[in-house]
Amino acid sequence: MSVKDVYEEMKAKLSNVVPDVELHLKAELVYEINKLKEAKNAVILGHNYMEPALFHTIPDFKGDSLYLSRMAAETDKDIIVFCGVRFMAETAKILNPQRRVLLPAEEAGCSLAASITADDVRQLKARFPGVPVVTYVNTYADVKAESDICCTSSNAAAVVESLKSDIVIFLPDEYLARNVARDTGKHIIFPYLDDSINSDAVGLDYQMIGWRGRCEVHEKFTVQDIQDIRLQYTDVVILSHPECSLEVVEASDFAGSTSAMIKFVEETEAPRYLLLTECAMGDNIAATNPEKEMLRLCRVRCPHMNEITLEDTLQSLQDEKYVIEVPEDVRELAVRAVERMIAIG
Ligand code: SF4
């Protein structure tokens, strides 16, 4: 396939979301990346938040973090290039340590993953001995290593219920925890707000213990945003991610993981949709569903996901950087929590 063929393919798929001048430039990068991917026996995984010219071209597998974790675990390619953020690439390394895992941009972090340390988890476990710890996959390997089981936004409630425990520690996203507490009928407390709360606290009724992490993208959406859009477009269907506040989720028509949102748009017939999540996902859905009108609230972007570009991905394959490493003692503990999550599905 020549650069011209790549350009024609991209034009057919993306002309409604990517300007033509950009398509020409990006087609050359896609061509080079695909050539190198084959030469180096690499697989590229692309998260749903990647920009459309990357998302719809170079990944062998694309989707949410749960699906991409599964694909990372199963691949027999020599190199995994993770077009996503650091905690995702770490999860790939945890599940498939024989492979060389590359993250195209060294700085691609996550406000949720940065909100908690392994020491924070150890301190919580000391305050609430014997209480199982559920950790969102949006955390670093050493935090996963302190956990009993991981979860994603698509299986968080199922993971909590699978533990059949009277009390569960759920880390680190405050809003996801509040949404899961509502869905599972549990009362949640946030002991970081009060140092005196521990497992001996008398008369305190709770079944979930949360933390103060927030996604810097999803925390910015407000009920006012929803009201403003509904005033302008009375027939809009609004979808939110469970990393949004409880109030935003309740004011939306549907809430779910990135994959659940994509499925919802594909399987329903509404005049227009608004996704309260990373803006690139609206473009990605619009590219494959040109008949659906996707409204965008693009003032809110994830700076970490946006670090990953086609240029960086080419450079990453050329120089085999940035290599993701997880110390073996940490990996051995973390892999149990991740595999337990995958088994729940
Ligand atoms: S969108 Fe939020 S949760 Fe996802 S990587 Fe960005 S900061 Fe982290």
mmCIF file of C-alpha atoms and ligand atoms in Angstrom:
data_model
loop_
_atom_site.group_PDB
_atom_site.id
_atom_site.type_symbol
_atom_site.label_atom_id
_atom_site.label_comp_id
_atom_site.label_asym_id
_atom_site.label_seq_id
_atom_site.Cartn_x
_atom_site.Cartn_y
_atom_site.Cartn_z
ATOM 1 C CA MET A 1 0.000 0.000 0.000
ATOM 2 C CA SER A 2 1.437 3.410 -1.006
ATOM 3 C CA VAL A 3 1.169 6.724 0.882
ATOM 4 C CA LYS A 4 -1.490 7.727 -1.671
ATOM 5 C CA ASP A 5 -3.520 4.591 -0.878
ATOM 6 C CA VAL A 6 -3.258 5.366 2.843
ATOM 7 C CA TYR A 7 -4.391 8.936 2.193
ATOM 8 C CA GLU A 8 -7.382 7.731 0.118
ATOM 9 C CA GLU A 9 -8.403 5.308 2.863
ATOM 10 C CA MET A 10 -8.102 8.013 5.516
ATOM 11 C CA LYS A 11 -10.043 10.469 3.378
ATOM 12 C CA ALA A 12 -12.895 7.987 2.946
ATOM 13 C CA LYS A 13 -13.119 7.448 6.717
ATOM 14 C CA LEU A 14 -12.166 10.790 8.204
ATOM 15 C CA SER A 15 -13.011 13.636 5.835
ATOM 16 C CA ASN A 16 -15.889 14.766 8.098
ATOM 17 C CA VAL A 17 -13.616 15.156 11.154
ATOM 18 C CA VAL A 18 -10.047 15.841 9.899
ATOM 19 C CA PRO A 19 -9.151 18.712 7.490
ATOM 20 C CA ASP A 20 -7.716 17.579 4.152
ATOM 21 C CA VAL A 21 -4.360 19.306 4.600
ATOM 22 C CA GLU A 22 -3.883 17.377 7.840
ATOM 23 C CA LEU A 23 -4.872 14.106 6.177
ATOM 24 C CA HIS A 24 -2.058 14.520 3.642
ATOM 25 C CA LEU A 25 0.550 15.040 6.374
ATOM 26 C CA LYS A 26 -0.781 12.292 8.595
ATOM 27 C CA ALA A 27 -1.059 9.742 5.785
ATOM 28 C CA GLU A 28 2.740 9.843 5.455
ATOM 29 C CA LEU A 29 3.172 9.192 9.169
ATOM 30 C CA VAL A 30 0.636 6.350 9.132
ATOM 31 C CA TYR A 31 2.429 4.779 6.174
ATOM 32 C CA GLU A 32 5.803 4.902 7.977
ATOM 33 C CA ILE A 33 4.355 3.608 11.248
ATOM 34 C CA ASN A 34 2.630 0.643 9.589
ATOM 35 C CA LYS A 35 5.832 -0.286 7.722
ATOM 36 C CA LEU A 36 7.892 -0.160 10.903
ATOM 37 C CA LYS A 37 5.243 -1.995 12.919
ATOM 38 C CA GLU A 38 5.535 -4.948 10.594
ATOM 39 C CA ALA A 39 9.341 -4.830 10.402
ATOM 40 C CA LYS A 40 9.631 -4.802 14.201
ATOM 41 C CA ASN A 41 6.877 -7.373 14.822
ATOM 42 C CA ALA A 42 4.950 -4.879 16.956
ATOM 43 C CA VAL A 43 1.304 -4.548 17.912
ATOM 44 C CA ILE A 44 -0.310 -1.143 18.466
ATOM 45 C CA LEU A 45 -3.103 -0.705 21.013
ATOM 46 C CA GLY A 46 -5.221 2.464 20.766
ATOM 47 C CA HIS A 47 -7.441 3.825 23.509
ATOM 48 C CA ASN A 48 -10.855 5.313 22.624
ATOM 49 C CA TYR A 49 -9.545 8.797 23.533
ATOM 50 C CA MET A 50 -6.892 8.928 20.793
ATOM 51 C CA GLU A 51 -7.351 11.588 18.122
ATOM 52 C CA PRO A 52 -9.232 10.333 15.035
ATOM 53 C CA ALA A 53 -6.301 10.286 12.549
ATOM 54 C CA LEU A 54 -4.429 7.983 14.926
ATOM 55 C CA PHE A 55 -7.383 6.007 16.291
ATOM 56 C CA HIS A 56 -8.777 4.999 12.897
ATOM 57 C CA THR A 57 -5.466 4.077 11.270
ATOM 58 C CA ILE A 58 -2.561 2.477 13.132
ATOM 59 C CA PRO A 59 -4.007 0.446 16.073
ATOM 60 C CA ASP A 60 -4.403 -3.308 15.646
ATOM 61 C CA PHE A 61 -6.804 -3.200 18.569
ATOM 62 C CA LYS A 62 -8.766 -0.233 19.849
ATOM 63 C CA GLY A 63 -11.162 0.163 22.727
ATOM 64 C CA ASP A 64 -11.380 0.785 26.474
ATOM 65 C CA SER A 65 -8.764 -0.165 29.042
ATOM 66 C CA LEU A 66 -10.370 -3.517 29.910
ATOM 67 C CA TYR A 67 -10.413 -4.685 26.282
ATOM 68 C CA LEU A 68 -6.893 -3.396 25.630
ATOM 69 C CA SER A 69 -5.605 -5.160 28.773
ATOM 70 C CA ARG A 70 -6.989 -8.422 27.401
ATOM 71 C CA MET A 71 -5.346 -7.853 24.029
ATOM 72 C CA ALA A 72 -2.042 -6.978 25.716
ATOM 73 C CA ALA A 73 -2.184 -10.193 27.735
ATOM 74 C CA GLU A 74 -2.805 -12.324 24.642
ATOM 75 C CA THR A 75 -0.356 -10.895 22.123
ATOM 76 C CA ASP A 76 2.729 -12.814 21.020
ATOM 77 C CA LYS A 77 4.286 -9.841 19.216
ATOM 78 C CA ASP A 78 7.744 -8.712 20.355
ATOM 79 C CA ILE A 79 6.715 -5.099 21.009
ATOM 80 C CA ILE A 80 3.504 -3.576 22.377
ATOM 81 C CA VAL A 81 3.115 0.131 21.570
ATOM 82 C CA PHE A 82 0.449 1.538 23.859
ATOM 83 C CA CYS A 83 -1.288 4.611 22.452
ATOM 84 C CA GLY A 84 -2.832 5.578 25.759
ATOM 85 C CA VAL A 85 -1.430 6.730 29.088
ATOM 86 C CA ARG A 86 1.258 5.338 31.408
ATOM 87 C CA PHE A 87 -0.948 3.292 33.745
ATOM 88 C CA MET A 88 -2.370 1.466 30.705
ATOM 89 C CA ALA A 89 1.097 0.641 29.374
ATOM 90 C CA GLU A 90 2.074 -0.541 32.849
ATOM 91 C CA THR A 91 -0.950 -2.836 32.932
ATOM 92 C CA ALA A 92 0.172 -4.317 29.603
ATOM 93 C CA LYS A 93 3.637 -4.954 31.101
ATOM 94 C CA ILE A 94 2.108 -6.476 34.246
ATOM 95 C CA LEU A 95 0.085 -8.925 32.139
ATOM 96 C CA ASN A 96 2.697 -9.729 29.520
ATOM 97 C CA PRO A 97 6.174 -9.154 31.005
ATOM 98 C CA GLN A 98 8.039 -10.959 28.197
ATOM 99 C CA ARG A 99 7.114 -8.197 25.717
ATOM 100 C CA ARG A 100 8.830 -4.859 25.274
ATOM 101 C CA VAL A 101 6.131 -2.298 26.110
ATOM 102 C CA LEU A 102 6.516 1.218 24.699
ATOM 103 C CA LEU A 103 4.654 4.417 25.589
ATOM 104 C CA PRO A 104 5.046 7.021 22.804
ATOM 105 C CA ALA A 105 5.080 10.043 25.153
ATOM 106 C CA GLU A 106 6.954 9.926 28.441
ATOM 107 C CA GLU A 107 4.722 12.571 30.016
ATOM 108 C CA ALA A 108 1.380 10.823 29.402
ATOM 109 C CA GLY A 109 0.184 10.462 32.994
ATOM 110 C CA CYS A 110 -3.267 10.685 34.607
ATOM 111 C CA SER A 111 -4.658 12.814 37.458
ATOM 112 C CA LEU A 112 -6.386 9.778 38.968
ATOM 113 C CA ALA A 113 -3.250 7.631 38.947
ATOM 114 C CA ALA A 114 -1.307 10.523 40.492
ATOM 115 C CA SER A 115 -3.867 10.974 43.289
ATOM 116 C CA ILE A 116 -2.784 7.988 45.381
ATOM 117 C CA THR A 117 0.426 6.220 46.404
ATOM 118 C CA ALA A 118 1.109 2.695 47.607
ATOM 119 C CA ASP A 119 1.807 4.172 51.034
ATOM 120 C CA ASP A 120 -1.656 5.801 51.105
ATOM 121 C CA VAL A 121 -3.169 2.359 50.463
ATOM 122 C CA ARG A 122 -1.055 0.741 53.205
ATOM 123 C CA GLN A 123 -2.219 3.411 55.667
ATOM 124 C CA LEU A 124 -5.871 2.843 54.762
ATOM 125 C CA LYS A 125 -5.433 -0.913 55.184
ATOM 126 C CA ALA A 126 -3.957 -0.278 58.637
ATOM 127 C CA ARG A 127 -6.962 1.889 59.569
ATOM 128 C CA PHE A 128 -9.461 -0.679 58.241
ATOM 129 C CA PRO A 129 -7.774 -4.071 58.758
ATOM 130 C CA GLY A 130 -9.184 -6.994 56.817
ATOM 131 C CA VAL A 131 -11.321 -4.831 54.505
ATOM 132 C CA PRO A 132 -10.760 -5.816 50.833
ATOM 133 C CA VAL A 133 -9.315 -3.165 48.518
ATOM 134 C CA VAL A 134 -10.747 -2.555 45.037
ATOM 135 C CA THR A 135 -8.568 -0.345 42.867
ATOM 136 C CA TYR A 136 -9.577 1.298 39.622
ATOM 137 C CA VAL A 137 -7.161 0.357 36.797
ATOM 138 C CA ASN A 138 -6.314 4.061 36.507
ATOM 139 C CA THR A 139 -3.537 3.610 39.089
ATOM 140 C CA TYR A 140 0.171 2.794 38.988
ATOM 141 C CA ALA A 141 1.571 -0.703 39.433
ATOM 142 C CA ASP A 142 2.666 -0.275 43.071
ATOM 143 C CA VAL A 143 -0.881 0.767 44.045
ATOM 144 C CA LYS A 144 -2.331 -2.226 42.192
ATOM 145 C CA ALA A 145 0.158 -4.413 44.082
ATOM 146 C CA GLU A 146 -1.443 -3.319 47.385
ATOM 147 C CA SER A 147 -4.938 -4.205 46.128
ATOM 148 C CA ASP A 148 -7.073 -7.340 46.222
ATOM 149 C CA ILE A 149 -8.710 -6.736 42.867
ATOM 150 C CA CYS A 150 -8.810 -4.074 40.147
ATOM 151 C CA CYS A 151 -11.824 -2.818 38.229
ATOM 152 C CA THR A 152 -12.650 -0.634 35.247
ATOM 153 C CA SER A 153 -15.594 1.716 34.877
ATOM 154 C CA SER A 154 -17.416 -1.026 32.955
ATOM 155 C CA ASN A 155 -17.187 -3.677 35.684
ATOM 156 C CA ALA A 156 -16.764 -1.663 38.914
ATOM 157 C CA ALA A 157 -20.161 -2.543 40.435
ATOM 158 C CA ALA A 158 -19.782 -6.234 39.476
ATOM 159 C CA VAL A 159 -16.308 -6.324 41.053
ATOM 160 C CA VAL A 160 -17.561 -4.761 44.311
ATOM 161 C CA GLU A 161 -20.461 -7.219 44.476
ATOM 162 C CA SER A 162 -18.217 -10.187 43.648
ATOM 163 C CA LEU A 163 -16.342 -9.669 46.925
ATOM 164 C CA LYS A 164 -19.459 -10.401 49.007
ATOM 165 C CA SER A 165 -17.944 -8.290 51.763
ATOM 166 C CA ASP A 166 -19.851 -6.048 54.198
ATOM 167 C CA ILE A 167 -17.311 -3.266 53.635
ATOM 168 C CA VAL A 168 -15.073 -2.497 50.654
ATOM 169 C CA ILE A 169 -12.296 0.067 50.190
ATOM 170 C CA PHE A 170 -12.706 1.586 46.700
ATOM 171 C CA LEU A 171 -9.830 3.672 45.281
ATOM 172 C CA PRO A 172 -8.959 6.260 44.067
ATOM 173 C CA ASP A 173 -11.770 8.029 42.143
ATOM 174 C CA GLU A 174 -14.234 9.820 44.414
ATOM 175 C CA TYR A 175 -16.893 10.208 41.728
ATOM 176 C CA LEU A 176 -16.673 6.658 40.377
ATOM 177 C CA ALA A 177 -16.888 5.437 43.994
ATOM 178 C CA ARG A 178 -19.993 7.556 44.653
ATOM 179 C CA ASN A 179 -21.626 6.258 41.447
ATOM 180 C CA VAL A 180 -20.795 2.636 42.323
ATOM 181 C CA ALA A 181 -22.081 3.147 45.891
ATOM 182 C CA ARG A 182 -25.364 4.389 44.462
ATOM 183 C CA ASP A 183 -25.588 1.495 41.958
ATOM 184 C CA THR A 184 -24.870 -1.138 44.618
ATOM 185 C CA GLY A 185 -26.996 0.492 47.356
ATOM 186 C CA LYS A 186 -24.023 1.089 49.667
ATOM 187 C CA HIS A 187 -23.307 4.020 51.950
ATOM 188 C CA ILE A 188 -19.858 5.497 51.323
ATOM 189 C CA ILE A 189 -17.560 7.445 53.657
ATOM 190 C CA PHE A 190 -14.371 9.375 52.903
ATOM 191 C CA PRO A 191 -12.062 8.964 55.910
ATOM 192 C CA TYR A 192 -9.392 11.296 54.487
ATOM 193 C CA LEU A 193 -11.802 14.086 55.487
ATOM 194 C CA ASP A 194 -11.618 13.032 59.146
ATOM 195 C CA ASP A 195 -8.510 11.465 60.718
ATOM 196 C CA SER A 196 -10.509 10.086 63.635
ATOM 197 C CA ILE A 197 -12.489 7.660 61.449
ATOM 198 C CA ASN A 198 -11.206 4.095 61.575
ATOM 199 C CA SER A 199 -12.633 0.588 61.902
ATOM 200 C CA ASP A 200 -13.338 1.220 65.631
ATOM 201 C CA ALA A 201 -15.549 4.267 64.963
ATOM 202 C CA VAL A 202 -18.787 3.730 66.874
ATOM 203 C CA GLY A 203 -22.221 4.127 65.295
ATOM 204 C CA LEU A 204 -20.862 4.934 61.837
ATOM 205 C CA ASP A 205 -22.917 3.203 59.148
ATOM 206 C CA TYR A 206 -20.890 2.560 55.967
ATOM 207 C CA GLN A 207 -20.217 -0.175 53.427
ATOM 208 C CA MET A 208 -17.716 1.596 51.169
ATOM 209 C CA ILE A 209 -14.604 3.638 51.922
ATOM 210 C CA GLY A 210 -13.492 6.098 49.254
ATOM 211 C CA TRP A 211 -10.553 8.349 48.367
ATOM 212 C CA ARG A 212 -10.148 11.879 46.985
ATOM 213 C CA GLY A 213 -8.948 11.179 43.406
ATOM 214 C CA ARG A 214 -10.638 12.950 40.510
ATOM 215 C CA CYS A 215 -10.304 12.759 36.752
ATOM 216 C CA GLU A 216 -9.327 16.269 35.723
ATOM 217 C CA VAL A 217 -11.483 15.931 32.599
ATOM 218 C CA HIS A 218 -14.713 14.418 33.907
ATOM 219 C CA GLU A 219 -14.821 16.480 37.102
ATOM 220 C CA LYS A 220 -15.227 19.628 34.975
ATOM 221 C CA PHE A 221 -18.632 18.741 33.507
ATOM 222 C CA THR A 222 -21.529 20.312 35.402
ATOM 223 C CA VAL A 223 -25.300 20.018 35.607
ATOM 224 C CA GLN A 224 -25.348 23.593 34.244
ATOM 225 C CA ASP A 225 -23.599 22.330 31.064
ATOM 226 C CA ILE A 226 -26.370 19.766 30.662
ATOM 227 C CA GLN A 227 -29.131 22.308 31.234
ATOM 228 C CA ASP A 228 -27.573 24.749 28.746
ATOM 229 C CA ILE A 229 -27.301 22.110 26.021
ATOM 230 C CA ARG A 230 -30.843 20.855 26.619
ATOM 231 C CA LEU A 231 -32.160 24.423 26.286
ATOM 232 C CA GLN A 232 -30.471 24.752 22.921
ATOM 233 C CA TYR A 233 -31.154 21.205 21.647
ATOM 234 C CA THR A 234 -34.293 19.835 23.277
ATOM 235 C CA ASP A 235 -33.921 16.436 21.567
ATOM 236 C CA VAL A 236 -30.266 15.785 22.491
ATOM 237 C CA VAL A 237 -29.368 12.503 24.199
ATOM 238 C CA ILE A 238 -26.644 13.065 26.804
ATOM 239 C CA LEU A 239 -24.186 10.347 27.805
ATOM 240 C CA SER A 240 -21.789 10.684 30.710
ATOM 241 C CA HIS A 241 -18.868 8.702 32.072
ATOM 242 C CA PRO A 242 -19.088 7.472 35.692
ATOM 243 C CA GLU A 243 -15.952 9.519 36.508
ATOM 244 C CA CYS A 244 -18.373 12.512 36.336
ATOM 245 C CA SER A 245 -20.097 13.671 39.525
ATOM 246 C CA LEU A 246 -23.189 11.855 40.795
ATOM 247 C CA GLU A 247 -25.310 14.917 39.916
ATOM 248 C CA VAL A 248 -24.029 14.987 36.310
ATOM 249 C CA VAL A 249 -24.596 11.244 35.902
ATOM 250 C CA GLU A 250 -28.130 11.581 37.272
ATOM 251 C CA ALA A 251 -28.917 14.481 34.911
ATOM 252 C CA SER A 252 -27.700 12.463 31.890
ATOM 253 C CA ASP A 253 -29.743 10.004 29.807
ATOM 254 C CA PHE A 254 -27.119 7.248 29.982
ATOM 255 C CA ALA A 255 -23.908 6.631 31.915
ATOM 256 C CA GLY A 256 -21.270 4.061 31.095
ATOM 257 C CA SER A 257 -17.691 3.279 30.176
ATOM 258 C CA THR A 258 -16.251 4.559 26.899
ATOM 259 C CA SER A 259 -17.136 1.285 25.136
ATOM 260 C CA ALA A 260 -20.648 1.294 26.604
ATOM 261 C CA MET A 261 -21.147 4.859 25.329
ATOM 262 C CA ILE A 262 -19.987 3.918 21.823
ATOM 263 C CA LYS A 263 -22.322 0.899 21.802
ATOM 264 C CA PHE A 264 -25.217 3.023 23.039
ATOM 265 C CA VAL A 265 -24.787 5.578 20.217
ATOM 266 C CA GLU A 266 -24.419 2.827 17.609
ATOM 267 C CA GLU A 267 -27.496 0.949 18.781
ATOM 268 C CA THR A 268 -29.917 3.842 19.278
ATOM 269 C CA GLU A 269 -31.534 6.292 16.890
ATOM 270 C CA ALA A 270 -31.533 9.844 18.247
ATOM 271 C CA PRO A 271 -31.314 13.119 16.338
ATOM 272 C CA ARG A 272 -28.141 14.102 18.185
ATOM 273 C CA TYR A 273 -25.862 13.032 21.014
ATOM 274 C CA LEU A 274 -23.529 14.742 23.457
ATOM 275 C CA LEU A 275 -20.785 12.753 25.196
ATOM 276 C CA LEU A 276 -19.521 14.086 28.504
ATOM 277 C CA THR A 277 -16.052 12.617 28.162
ATOM 278 C CA GLU A 278 -12.778 13.291 26.283
ATOM 279 C CA CYS A 279 -13.735 15.231 23.185
ATOM 280 C CA ALA A 280 -11.796 13.020 20.737
ATOM 281 C CA MET A 281 -14.259 10.206 21.337
ATOM 282 C CA GLY A 282 -17.080 12.252 19.779
ATOM 283 C CA ASP A 283 -14.930 12.678 16.648
ATOM 284 C CA ASN A 284 -14.096 8.973 16.591
ATOM 285 C CA ILE A 285 -17.762 8.000 16.740
ATOM 286 C CA ALA A 286 -18.712 10.639 14.137
ATOM 287 C CA ALA A 287 -16.107 9.205 11.746
ATOM 288 C CA THR A 288 -17.657 5.730 11.784
ATOM 289 C CA ASN A 289 -21.272 6.915 12.126
ATOM 290 C CA PRO A 290 -21.469 9.929 9.787
ATOM 291 C CA GLU A 291 -25.280 9.833 9.874
ATOM 292 C CA LYS A 292 -25.270 10.590 13.631
ATOM 293 C CA GLU A 293 -24.867 14.168 14.813
ATOM 294 C CA MET A 294 -22.352 14.385 17.664
ATOM 295 C CA LEU A 295 -22.300 17.619 19.670
ATOM 296 C CA ARG A 296 -18.958 18.448 21.305
ATOM 297 C CA LEU A 297 -17.967 20.202 24.528
ATOM 298 C CA CYS A 298 -14.325 20.446 23.571
ATOM 299 C CA ARG A 299 -13.240 22.994 26.143
ATOM 300 C CA VAL A 300 -12.490 19.966 28.339
ATOM 301 C CA ARG A 301 -9.559 17.883 27.065
ATOM 302 C CA CYS A 302 -7.266 15.311 28.653
ATOM 303 C CA PRO A 303 -3.739 16.763 28.420
ATOM 304 C CA HIS A 304 -2.257 13.300 28.999
ATOM 305 C CA MET A 305 -4.133 11.473 26.239
ATOM 306 C CA ASN A 306 -3.388 14.392 23.940
ATOM 307 C CA GLU A 307 0.340 13.847 24.463
ATOM 308 C CA ILE A 308 0.135 10.808 22.176
ATOM 309 C CA THR A 309 0.475 11.774 18.521
ATOM 310 C CA LEU A 310 1.316 10.006 15.271
ATOM 311 C CA GLU A 311 4.696 11.779 15.282
ATOM 312 C CA ASP A 312 5.490 10.446 18.763
ATOM 313 C CA THR A 313 4.327 6.962 17.848
ATOM 314 C CA LEU A 314 6.648 6.859 14.833
ATOM 315 C CA GLN A 315 9.529 8.106 16.970
ATOM 316 C CA SER A 316 8.653 5.558 19.631
ATOM 317 C CA LEU A 317 8.904 2.681 17.151
ATOM 318 C CA GLN A 318 12.069 4.051 15.560
ATOM 319 C CA ASP A 319 13.961 4.555 18.841
ATOM 320 C CA GLU A 320 12.105 1.902 20.889
ATOM 321 C CA LYS A 321 11.156 4.387 23.595
ATOM 322 C CA TYR A 322 9.794 4.963 26.192
ATOM 323 C CA VAL A 323 10.266 1.501 27.613
ATOM 324 C CA ILE A 324 7.874 0.661 30.448
ATOM 325 C CA GLU A 325 9.348 -1.388 33.290
ATOM 326 C CA VAL A 326 7.640 -2.759 36.396
ATOM 327 C CA PRO A 327 9.838 -4.279 39.152
ATOM 328 C CA GLU A 328 9.208 -8.031 39.302
ATOM 329 C CA ASP A 329 8.225 -8.082 43.013
ATOM 330 C CA VAL A 330 5.599 -5.373 42.357
ATOM 331 C CA ARG A 331 4.421 -7.067 39.159
ATOM 332 C CA GLU A 332 3.891 -10.419 40.878
ATOM 333 C CA LEU A 333 1.520 -8.804 43.383
ATOM 334 C CA ALA A 334 -0.202 -6.505 40.876
ATOM 335 C CA VAL A 335 -0.886 -9.242 38.333
ATOM 336 C CA ARG A 336 -3.167 -11.102 40.752
ATOM 337 C CA ALA A 337 -5.396 -8.034 41.176
ATOM 338 C CA VAL A 338 -5.515 -7.395 37.423
ATOM 339 C CA GLU A 339 -6.187 -11.031 36.497
ATOM 340 C CA ARG A 340 -8.990 -11.250 39.069
ATOM 341 C CA MET A 341 -10.562 -8.222 37.371
ATOM 342 C CA ILE A 342 -10.224 -9.732 33.898
ATOM 343 C CA ALA A 343 -11.834 -12.966 35.097
ATOM 344 C CA ILE A 344 -14.946 -10.982 36.095
ATOM 345 C CA GLY A 345 -15.092 -9.425 32.615
HETATM 346 S S1 SF4 B 1 -9.290 11.281 30.928
HETATM 347 FE FE1 SF4 B 1 -9.052 11.458 33.150
HETATM 348 S S2 SF4 B 1 -8.857 9.330 33.848
HETATM 349 FE FE2 SF4 B 1 -8.448 9.337 31.627
HETATM 350 S S3 SF4 B 1 -6.220 9.591 31.448
HETATM 351 FE FE3 SF4 B 1 -7.119 11.656 31.347
HETATM 352 S S4 SF4 B 1 -7.017 12.368 33.493
HETATM 353 FE FE4 SF4 B 1 -6.781 10.149 33.556
#
